[in-house]
Short mmCIF file of C-alpha atoms in Angstrom, two decimals:
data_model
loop_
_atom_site.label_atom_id
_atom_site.label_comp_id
_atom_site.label_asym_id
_atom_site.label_seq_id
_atom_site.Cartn_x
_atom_site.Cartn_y
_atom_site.Cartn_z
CA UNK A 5 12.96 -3.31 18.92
CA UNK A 6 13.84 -3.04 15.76
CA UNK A 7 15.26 -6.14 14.27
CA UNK A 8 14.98 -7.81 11.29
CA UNK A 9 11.81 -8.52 9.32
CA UNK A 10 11.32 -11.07 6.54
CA UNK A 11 8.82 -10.47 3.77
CA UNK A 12 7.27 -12.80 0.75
CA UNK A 13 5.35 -11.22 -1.08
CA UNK A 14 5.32 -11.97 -5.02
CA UNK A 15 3.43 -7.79 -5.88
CA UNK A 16 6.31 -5.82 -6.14
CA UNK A 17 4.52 -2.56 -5.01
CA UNK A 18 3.02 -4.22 -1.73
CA UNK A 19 6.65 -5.35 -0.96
CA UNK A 20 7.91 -1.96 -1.61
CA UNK A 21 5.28 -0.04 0.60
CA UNK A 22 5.40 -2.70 3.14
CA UNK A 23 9.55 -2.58 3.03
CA UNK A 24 9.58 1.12 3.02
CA UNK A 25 7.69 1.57 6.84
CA UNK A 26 9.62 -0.85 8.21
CA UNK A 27 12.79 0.80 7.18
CA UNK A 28 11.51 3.64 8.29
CA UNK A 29 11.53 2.63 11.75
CA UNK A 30 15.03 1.21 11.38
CA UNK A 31 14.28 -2.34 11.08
CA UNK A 32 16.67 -4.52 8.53
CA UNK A 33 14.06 -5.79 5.69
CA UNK A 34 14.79 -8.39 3.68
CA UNK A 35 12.18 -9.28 0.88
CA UNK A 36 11.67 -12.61 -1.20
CA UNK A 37 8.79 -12.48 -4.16
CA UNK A 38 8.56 -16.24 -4.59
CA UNK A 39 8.46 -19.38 -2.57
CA UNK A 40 11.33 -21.16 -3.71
CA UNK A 41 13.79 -18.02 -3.62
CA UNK A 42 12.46 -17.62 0.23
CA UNK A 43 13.15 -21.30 1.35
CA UNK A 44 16.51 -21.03 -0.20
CA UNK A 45 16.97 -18.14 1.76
CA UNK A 46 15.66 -19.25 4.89
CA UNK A 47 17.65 -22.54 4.85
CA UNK A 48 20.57 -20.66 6.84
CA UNK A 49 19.08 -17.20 8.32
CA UNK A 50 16.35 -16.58 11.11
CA UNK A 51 14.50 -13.23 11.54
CA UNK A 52 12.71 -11.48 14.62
CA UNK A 53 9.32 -11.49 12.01
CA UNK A 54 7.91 -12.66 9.05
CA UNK A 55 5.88 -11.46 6.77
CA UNK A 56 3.94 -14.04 4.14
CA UNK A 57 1.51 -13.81 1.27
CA UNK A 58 -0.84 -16.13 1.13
CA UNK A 59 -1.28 -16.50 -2.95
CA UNK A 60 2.67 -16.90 -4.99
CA UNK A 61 3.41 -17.90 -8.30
CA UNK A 62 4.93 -21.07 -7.37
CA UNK A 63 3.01 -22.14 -4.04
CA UNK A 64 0.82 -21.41 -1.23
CA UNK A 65 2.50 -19.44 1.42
CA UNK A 66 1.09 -21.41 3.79
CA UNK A 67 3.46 -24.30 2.98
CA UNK A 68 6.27 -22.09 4.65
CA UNK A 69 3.93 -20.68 7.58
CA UNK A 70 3.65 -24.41 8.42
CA UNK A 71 7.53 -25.44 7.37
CA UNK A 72 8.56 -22.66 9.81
CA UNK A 73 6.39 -23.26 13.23
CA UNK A 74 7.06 -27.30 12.64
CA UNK A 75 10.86 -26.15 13.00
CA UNK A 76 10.31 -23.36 15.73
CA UNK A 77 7.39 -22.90 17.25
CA UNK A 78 8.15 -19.36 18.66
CA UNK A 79 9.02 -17.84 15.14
CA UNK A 80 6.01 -14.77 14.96
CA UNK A 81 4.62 -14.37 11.55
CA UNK A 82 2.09 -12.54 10.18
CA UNK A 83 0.35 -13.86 7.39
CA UNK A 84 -1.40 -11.39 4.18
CA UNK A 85 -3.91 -12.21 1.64
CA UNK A 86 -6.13 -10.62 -0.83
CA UNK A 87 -8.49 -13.95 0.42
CA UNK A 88 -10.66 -12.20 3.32
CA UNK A 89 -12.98 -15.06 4.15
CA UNK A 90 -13.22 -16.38 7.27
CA UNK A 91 -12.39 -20.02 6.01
CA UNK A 92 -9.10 -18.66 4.89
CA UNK A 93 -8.20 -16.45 7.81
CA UNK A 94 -9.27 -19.90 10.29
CA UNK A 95 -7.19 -21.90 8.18
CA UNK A 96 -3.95 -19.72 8.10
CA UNK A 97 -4.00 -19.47 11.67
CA UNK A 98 -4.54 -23.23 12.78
CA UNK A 99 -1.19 -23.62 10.27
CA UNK A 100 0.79 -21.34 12.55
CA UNK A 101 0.26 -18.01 11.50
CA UNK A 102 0.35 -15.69 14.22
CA UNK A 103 -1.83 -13.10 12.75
CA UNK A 104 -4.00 -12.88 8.96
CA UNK A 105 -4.31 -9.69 7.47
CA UNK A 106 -6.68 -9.11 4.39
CA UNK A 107 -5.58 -6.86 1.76
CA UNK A 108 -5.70 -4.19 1.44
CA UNK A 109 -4.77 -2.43 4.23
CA UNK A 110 -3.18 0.12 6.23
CA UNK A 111 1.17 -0.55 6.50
CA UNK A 112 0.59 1.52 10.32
CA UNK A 113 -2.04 -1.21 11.04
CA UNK A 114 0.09 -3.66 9.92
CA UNK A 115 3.12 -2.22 12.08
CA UNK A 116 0.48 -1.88 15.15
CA UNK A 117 0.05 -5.68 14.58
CA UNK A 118 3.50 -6.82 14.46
CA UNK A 119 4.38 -4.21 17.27
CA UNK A 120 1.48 -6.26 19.28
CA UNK A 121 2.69 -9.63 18.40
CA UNK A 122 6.75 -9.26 19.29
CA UNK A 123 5.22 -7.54 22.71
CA UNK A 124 7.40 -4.14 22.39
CA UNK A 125 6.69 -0.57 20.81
CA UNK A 126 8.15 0.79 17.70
CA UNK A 127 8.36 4.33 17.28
CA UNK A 128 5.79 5.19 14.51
CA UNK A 129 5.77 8.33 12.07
CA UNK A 130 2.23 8.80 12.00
CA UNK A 131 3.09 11.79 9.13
CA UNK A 132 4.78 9.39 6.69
CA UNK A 133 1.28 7.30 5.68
CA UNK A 134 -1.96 9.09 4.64
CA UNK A 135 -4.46 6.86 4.20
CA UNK A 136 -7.89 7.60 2.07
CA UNK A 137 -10.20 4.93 1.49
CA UNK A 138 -7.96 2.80 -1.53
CA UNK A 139 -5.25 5.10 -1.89
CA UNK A 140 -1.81 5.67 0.47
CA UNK A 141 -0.27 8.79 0.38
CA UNK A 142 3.51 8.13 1.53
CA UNK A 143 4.63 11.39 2.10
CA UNK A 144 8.39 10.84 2.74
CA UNK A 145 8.39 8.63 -0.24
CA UNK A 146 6.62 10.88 -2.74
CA UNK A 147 4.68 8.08 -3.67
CA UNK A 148 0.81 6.78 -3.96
CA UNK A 149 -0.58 3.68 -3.79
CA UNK A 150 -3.90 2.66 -5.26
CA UNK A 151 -5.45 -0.31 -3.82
CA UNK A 152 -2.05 -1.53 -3.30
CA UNK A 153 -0.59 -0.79 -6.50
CA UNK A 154 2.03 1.75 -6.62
CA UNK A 155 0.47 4.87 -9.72
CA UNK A 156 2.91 5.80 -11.78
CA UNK A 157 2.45 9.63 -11.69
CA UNK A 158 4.34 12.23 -13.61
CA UNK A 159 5.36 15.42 -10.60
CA UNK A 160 2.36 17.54 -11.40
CA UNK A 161 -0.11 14.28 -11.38
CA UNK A 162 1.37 13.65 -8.24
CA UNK A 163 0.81 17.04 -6.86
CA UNK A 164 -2.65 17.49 -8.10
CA UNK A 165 -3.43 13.95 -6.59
CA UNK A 166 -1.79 14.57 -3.42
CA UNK A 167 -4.22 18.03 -2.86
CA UNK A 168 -6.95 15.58 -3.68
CA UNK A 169 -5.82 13.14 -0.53
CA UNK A 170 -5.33 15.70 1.45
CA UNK A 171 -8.79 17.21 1.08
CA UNK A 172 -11.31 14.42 0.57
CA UNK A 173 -14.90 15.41 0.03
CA UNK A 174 -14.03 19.34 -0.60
CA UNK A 175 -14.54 21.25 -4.01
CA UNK A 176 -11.11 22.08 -5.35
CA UNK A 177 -10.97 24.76 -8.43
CA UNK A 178 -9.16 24.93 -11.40
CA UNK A 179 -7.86 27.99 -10.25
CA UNK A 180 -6.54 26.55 -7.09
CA UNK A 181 -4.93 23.31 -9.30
CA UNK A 182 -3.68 25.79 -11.77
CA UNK A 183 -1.21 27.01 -8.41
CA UNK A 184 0.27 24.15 -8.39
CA UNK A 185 1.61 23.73 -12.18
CA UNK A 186 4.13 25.89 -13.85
CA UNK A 187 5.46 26.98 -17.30
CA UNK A 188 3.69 25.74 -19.78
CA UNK A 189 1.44 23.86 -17.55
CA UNK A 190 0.16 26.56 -16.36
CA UNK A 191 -2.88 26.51 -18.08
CA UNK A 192 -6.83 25.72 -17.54
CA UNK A 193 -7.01 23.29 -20.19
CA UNK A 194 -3.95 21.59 -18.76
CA UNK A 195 -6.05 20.90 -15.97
CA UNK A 196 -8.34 19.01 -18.08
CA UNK A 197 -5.83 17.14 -19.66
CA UNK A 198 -4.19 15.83 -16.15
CA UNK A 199 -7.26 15.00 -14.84
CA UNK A 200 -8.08 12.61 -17.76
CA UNK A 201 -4.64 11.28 -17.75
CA UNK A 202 -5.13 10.83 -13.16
CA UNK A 203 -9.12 9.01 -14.25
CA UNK A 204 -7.28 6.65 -16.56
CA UNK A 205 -4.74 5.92 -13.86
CA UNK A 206 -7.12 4.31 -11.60
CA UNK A 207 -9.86 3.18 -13.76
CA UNK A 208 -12.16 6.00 -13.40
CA UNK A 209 -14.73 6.47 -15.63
CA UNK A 210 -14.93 10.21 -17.51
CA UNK A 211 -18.76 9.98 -17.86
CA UNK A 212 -19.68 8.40 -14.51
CA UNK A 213 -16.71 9.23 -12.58
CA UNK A 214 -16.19 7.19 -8.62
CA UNK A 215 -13.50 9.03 -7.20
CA UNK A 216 -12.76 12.44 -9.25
CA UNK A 217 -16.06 13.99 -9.84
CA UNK A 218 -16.16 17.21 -12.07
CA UNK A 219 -18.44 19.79 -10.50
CA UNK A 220 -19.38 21.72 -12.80
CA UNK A 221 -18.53 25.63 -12.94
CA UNK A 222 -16.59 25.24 -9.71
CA UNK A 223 -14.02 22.45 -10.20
CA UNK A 224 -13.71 19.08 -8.79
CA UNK A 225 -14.27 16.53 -5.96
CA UNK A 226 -12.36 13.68 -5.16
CA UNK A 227 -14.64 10.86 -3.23
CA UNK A 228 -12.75 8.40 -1.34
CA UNK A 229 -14.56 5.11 -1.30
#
């Protein structure tokens, strides 16, 4: 393989994270975020795969699935939706899709699946993605992803949430997050501060926390869901 992959797909971060593995593995990527600025472009190029959401500002994604098999039956495509009923997944495929793939999900699955469909093997870096329940650590990318949504994380958020992916279900102390900050930063009530600021970041509550859970006298446990 790799060749060249299409992708529509109107969230910017699910574009990104999907357009980052795929380069990865050396593939050319080419990414569209609404209907009518992907027919445009596909009017005069052909890929090797295509990738479609379901749900766009301007149209149903499965207008092209169906556009595209009417004028080449072979083309593979892999449809994605945040729709994960089986009435939706049924009717995506008896359009053409190939393949239907709820979101959210895992971009290695996602390769595995295209890998499957074009019926040749990709070399995968199984080091790049971390995946913990709604979060994707990317590693190489210095980047997380919550529920699909890229977190805009200052360094030492990012560090302190990355420790937290990395150990899922342990007690981490203060003293051990406190390693990780410097200057200034370096401080227990800094802690406190970053973890209120990380909460806020994905919606968790401070009094009934889901994922970052304060144990008290001891430090804090992160709970993948």
């Amino acid at each position: 393989m790799p060749g060249k992959v299409f992708i529509l797909e109107d969230d910017f971060d699910y574009a990104d994270l999907i357009s980052r593995e795929f380069s990865a593995l050396g593939f050319e990527v080419e990414v569209c975020h609404s209907l009518s600025q992907a027919k445009m472009l596909l009017s005069d190029k052909k890929y090797d795969l295509y990738i479609i959401d379901r749900l766009l500002p301007d149209g149903d994604g499965i207008t092209l699935v169906k556009e595209l098999k009417e004028a080449d039956p072979r083309l593979p495509i892999i449809m994605i939706s945040v729709r994960k009923e089986e009435a939706d997944r049924v009717l995506g495929l008896s359009l053409g899709a190939d393949d239907y793939l709820p979101k959210p999900f895992n971009p290695r699955e996602l390769v595995l699946r295209a890998e499957k469909l074009l019926g040749a093997k990709t070399y995968l870096s199984p080091q790049r993605f971390l995946v913990v329940g709604d979060f994707v650590l990317d590693t190489k990318g210095k980047e997380i992803y919550f529920q699909g949504r890229r977190l805009k994380l200052t360094p030492y958020e990012f560090k302190i949430m990355e420790l937290f992916l990395k150990k899922p279900g342990e007690i981490i102390s203060k003293a051990d997050l406190i390693k990780l900050l410097t200057g200034e930063e370096k401080k227990s009530r800094s802690i406190d501060v970053l973890i209120r600021r990380l909460r806020e970041k994905i919606g968790d509550s401070a009094r009934k926390p889901r994922y970052i859970k304060t144990i008290w006298g001891e430090g804090y446990r992160f709970e993948p869901r």
